[in-house]
Short mmCIF file of C-alpha atoms and ligand atoms in Angstrom, two decimals:
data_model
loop_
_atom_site.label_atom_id
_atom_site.label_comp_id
_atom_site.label_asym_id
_atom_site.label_seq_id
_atom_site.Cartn_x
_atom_site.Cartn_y
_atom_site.Cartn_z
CA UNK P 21 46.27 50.74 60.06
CA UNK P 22 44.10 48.37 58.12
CA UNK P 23 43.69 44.91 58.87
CA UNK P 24 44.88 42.13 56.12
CA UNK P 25 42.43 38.89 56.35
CA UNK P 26 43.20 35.97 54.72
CA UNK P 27 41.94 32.55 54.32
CA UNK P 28 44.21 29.35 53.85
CA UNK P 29 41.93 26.71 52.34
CA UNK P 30 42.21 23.29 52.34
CA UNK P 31 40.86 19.58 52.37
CA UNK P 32 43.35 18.74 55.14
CA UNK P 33 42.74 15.52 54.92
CA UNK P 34 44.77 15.35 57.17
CA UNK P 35 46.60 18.35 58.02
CA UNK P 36 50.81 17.38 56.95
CA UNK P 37 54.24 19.34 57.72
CA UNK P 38 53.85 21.44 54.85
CA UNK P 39 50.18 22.61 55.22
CA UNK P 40 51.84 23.89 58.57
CA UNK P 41 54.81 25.79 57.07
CA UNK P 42 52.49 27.62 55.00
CA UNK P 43 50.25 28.59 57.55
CA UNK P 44 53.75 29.50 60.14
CA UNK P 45 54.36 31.89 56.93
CA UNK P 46 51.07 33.26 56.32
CA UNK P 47 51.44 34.26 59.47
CA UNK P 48 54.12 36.61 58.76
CA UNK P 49 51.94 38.99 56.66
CA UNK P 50 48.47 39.04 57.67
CA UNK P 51 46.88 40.14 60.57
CA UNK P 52 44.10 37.34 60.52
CA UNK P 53 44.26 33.80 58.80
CA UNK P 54 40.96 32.02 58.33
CA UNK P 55 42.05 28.42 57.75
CA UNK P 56 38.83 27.15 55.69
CA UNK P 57 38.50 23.35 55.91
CA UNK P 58 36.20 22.25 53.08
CA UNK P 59 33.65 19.92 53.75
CA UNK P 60 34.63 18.31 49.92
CA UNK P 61 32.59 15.10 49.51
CA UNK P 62 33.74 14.18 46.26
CA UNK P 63 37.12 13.07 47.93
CA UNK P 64 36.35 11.16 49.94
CA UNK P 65 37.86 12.10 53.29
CA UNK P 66 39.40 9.83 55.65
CA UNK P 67 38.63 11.71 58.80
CA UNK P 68 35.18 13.66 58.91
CA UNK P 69 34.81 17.74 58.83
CA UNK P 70 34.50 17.60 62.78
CA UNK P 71 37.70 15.71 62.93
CA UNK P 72 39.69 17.72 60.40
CA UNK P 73 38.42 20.96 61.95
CA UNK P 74 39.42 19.73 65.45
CA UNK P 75 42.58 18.11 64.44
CA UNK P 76 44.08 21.83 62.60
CA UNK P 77 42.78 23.64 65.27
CA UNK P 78 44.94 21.50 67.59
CA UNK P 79 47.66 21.61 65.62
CA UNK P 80 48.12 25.50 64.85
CA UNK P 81 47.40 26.09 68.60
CA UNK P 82 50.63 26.90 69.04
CA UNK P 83 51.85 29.12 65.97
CA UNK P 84 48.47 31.48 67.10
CA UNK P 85 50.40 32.06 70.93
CA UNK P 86 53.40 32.65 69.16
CA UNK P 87 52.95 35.04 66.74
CA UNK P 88 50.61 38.61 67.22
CA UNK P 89 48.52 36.98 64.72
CA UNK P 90 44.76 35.68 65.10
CA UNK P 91 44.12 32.17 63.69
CA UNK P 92 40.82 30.83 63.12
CA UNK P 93 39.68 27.59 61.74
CA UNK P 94 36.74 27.39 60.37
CA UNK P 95 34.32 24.86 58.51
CA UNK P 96 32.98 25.67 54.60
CA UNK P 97 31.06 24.21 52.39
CA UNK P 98 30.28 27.18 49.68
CA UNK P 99 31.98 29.16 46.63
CA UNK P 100 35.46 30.20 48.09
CA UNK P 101 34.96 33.77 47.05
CA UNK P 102 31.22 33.38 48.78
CA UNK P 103 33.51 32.27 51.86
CA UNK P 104 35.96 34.75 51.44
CA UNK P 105 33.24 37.15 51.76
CA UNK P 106 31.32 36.52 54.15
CA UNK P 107 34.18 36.16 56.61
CA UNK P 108 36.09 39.32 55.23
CA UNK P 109 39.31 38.14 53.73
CA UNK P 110 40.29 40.11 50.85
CA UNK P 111 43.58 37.39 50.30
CA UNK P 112 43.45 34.15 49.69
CA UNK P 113 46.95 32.55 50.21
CA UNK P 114 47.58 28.37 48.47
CA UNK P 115 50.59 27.02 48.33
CA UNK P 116 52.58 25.73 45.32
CA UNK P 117 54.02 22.43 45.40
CA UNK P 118 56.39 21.79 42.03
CA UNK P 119 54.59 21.62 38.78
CA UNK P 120 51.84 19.28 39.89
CA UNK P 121 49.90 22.01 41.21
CA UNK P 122 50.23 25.06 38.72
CA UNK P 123 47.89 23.90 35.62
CA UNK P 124 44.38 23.20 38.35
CA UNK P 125 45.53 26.24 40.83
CA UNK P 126 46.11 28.46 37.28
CA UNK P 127 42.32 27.75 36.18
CA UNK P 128 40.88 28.03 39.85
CA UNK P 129 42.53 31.68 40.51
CA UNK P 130 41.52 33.05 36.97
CA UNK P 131 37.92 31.48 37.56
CA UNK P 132 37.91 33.03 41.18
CA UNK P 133 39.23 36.56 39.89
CA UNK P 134 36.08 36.63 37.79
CA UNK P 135 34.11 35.84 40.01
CA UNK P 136 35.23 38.67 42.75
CA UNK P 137 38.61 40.89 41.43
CA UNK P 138 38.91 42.40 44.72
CA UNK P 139 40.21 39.19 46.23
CA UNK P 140 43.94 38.68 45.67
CA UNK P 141 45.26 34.56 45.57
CA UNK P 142 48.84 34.80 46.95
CA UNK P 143 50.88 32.01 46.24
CA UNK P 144 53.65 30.22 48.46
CA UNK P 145 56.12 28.08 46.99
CA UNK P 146 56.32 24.98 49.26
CA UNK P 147 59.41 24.75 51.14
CA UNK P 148 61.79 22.21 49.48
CA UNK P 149 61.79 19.85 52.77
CA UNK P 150 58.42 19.32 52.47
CA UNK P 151 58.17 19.32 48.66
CA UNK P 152 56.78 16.27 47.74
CA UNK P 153 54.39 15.96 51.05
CA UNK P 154 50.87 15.70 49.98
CA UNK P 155 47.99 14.58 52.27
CA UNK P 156 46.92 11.89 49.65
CA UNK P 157 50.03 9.96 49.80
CA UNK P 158 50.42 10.11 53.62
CA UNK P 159 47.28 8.11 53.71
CA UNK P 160 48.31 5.76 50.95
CA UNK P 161 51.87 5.14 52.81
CA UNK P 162 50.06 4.30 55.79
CA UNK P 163 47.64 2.43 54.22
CA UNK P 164 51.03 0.00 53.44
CA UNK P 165 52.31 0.34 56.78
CA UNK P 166 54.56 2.57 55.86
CA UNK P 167 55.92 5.43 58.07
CA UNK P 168 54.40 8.49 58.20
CA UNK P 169 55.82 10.60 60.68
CA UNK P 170 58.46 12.44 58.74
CA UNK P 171 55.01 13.99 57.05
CA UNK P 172 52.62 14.50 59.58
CA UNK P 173 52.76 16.24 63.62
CA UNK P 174 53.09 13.07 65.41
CA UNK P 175 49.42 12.74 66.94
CA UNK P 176 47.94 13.36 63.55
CA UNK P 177 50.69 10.29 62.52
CA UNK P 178 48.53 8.43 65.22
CA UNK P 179 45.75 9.05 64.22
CA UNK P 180 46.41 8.69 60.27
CA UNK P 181 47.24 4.83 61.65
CA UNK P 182 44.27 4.48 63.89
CA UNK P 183 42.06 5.25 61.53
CA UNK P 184 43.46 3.12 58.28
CA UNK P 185 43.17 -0.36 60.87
CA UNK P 186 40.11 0.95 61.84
CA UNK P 187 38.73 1.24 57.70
CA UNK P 188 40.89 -2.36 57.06
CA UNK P 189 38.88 -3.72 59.44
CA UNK P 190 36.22 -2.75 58.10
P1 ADP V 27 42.87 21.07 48.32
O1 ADP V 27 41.80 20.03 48.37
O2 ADP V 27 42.35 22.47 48.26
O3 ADP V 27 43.97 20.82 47.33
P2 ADP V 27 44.81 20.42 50.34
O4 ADP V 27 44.56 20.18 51.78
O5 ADP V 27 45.31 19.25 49.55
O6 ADP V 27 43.48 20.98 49.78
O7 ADP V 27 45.81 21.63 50.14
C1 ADP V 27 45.53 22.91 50.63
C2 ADP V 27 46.58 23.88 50.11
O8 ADP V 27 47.86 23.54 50.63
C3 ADP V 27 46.76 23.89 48.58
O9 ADP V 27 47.06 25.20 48.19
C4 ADP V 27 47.93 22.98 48.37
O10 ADP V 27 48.60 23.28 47.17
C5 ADP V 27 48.77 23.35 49.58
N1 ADP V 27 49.69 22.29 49.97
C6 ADP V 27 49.42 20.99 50.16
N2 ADP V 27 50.52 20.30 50.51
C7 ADP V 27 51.54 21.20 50.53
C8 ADP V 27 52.96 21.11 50.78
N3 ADP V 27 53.54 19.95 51.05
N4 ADP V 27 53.69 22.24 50.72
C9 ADP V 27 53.09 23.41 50.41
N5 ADP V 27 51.78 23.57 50.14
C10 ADP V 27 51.01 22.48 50.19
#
């Protein structure tokens, strides 16, 4: 039978709750999922590509053991449908958060279809719990000293905090 790869790609800046549930059901159709962290400059990250990369890898550890599913996470810094490509995904699974996301997620999959038609975006709608979870304002509640770990795995909650005193103390 023939393999389905996909790629998840993200910022994951850093890596919340509902990045997770999409990748726990991704997992339920595919055979491979290429998490693709993008290297993304232009926003700035908070933790570096190294860290991101190292921080999902440790996180989705677990969902890889428990499903018959291979998980990969790897770095990218190149045209999606380049990425796609070159690593053999022929999906290309987002997920959909509300309205917020459907006008900028609209343009990029009718863009990307154009560019290569035999790639397929699949999209998730994000699970109501973790609805309104987006990486952005996990970094601005912890910037306030709010808490973050209703959001975010617990380590990645630590680390979230670590690095904000670290950035406030310049
Ligand atoms: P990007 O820079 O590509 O938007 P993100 O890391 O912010 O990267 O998001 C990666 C993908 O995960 C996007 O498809 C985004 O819509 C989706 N996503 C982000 N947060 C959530 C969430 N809370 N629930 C479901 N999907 C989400």
């Amino acid at each position: 039978m023939a393999q389905t790869s996909a790629i998840y790609p993200g910022t994951f800046d850093p890596i919340t709750n509902g990045h997770i549930d999409i990748i726990r059901r991704g997992l339920r159709f595919v055979d491979r999922l290429v998490i693709g962290v993008a290297t993304n400059p232009s926003k700035d990250p908070l933790f570096t590509l190294e860290e991101r990369v190292k921080m999902v890898r440790r996180e989705t550890a677990d969902l890889a053991a428990s499903e018959d599913t291979v998980i990969e996470v790897v770095p990218f810094n190149e045209l999606l449908m380049h990425f796609a490509e070159r690593v053999g995904a022929t999906v290309i699974i987002r997920g959909l958060r509300a309205v917020a996301d459907f006008e900028y997620e609209f343009q990029m999959t009718g863009m990307n279809y154009q560019i290569n038609p035999d790639i397929e975006t699949v999209f998730l709608m994000a699970d109501p719990r973790y609805q309104t979870i987006a990486s952005k304002l996990v970094k601005e509640v912890a910037w306030y000293d709010g808490k973050i770990t209703g959001f975010v795995p617990k380590t990645v909650a630590e680390e979230v905090v670590a690095r904000i005193k670290e950035k406030k103390r310049g």
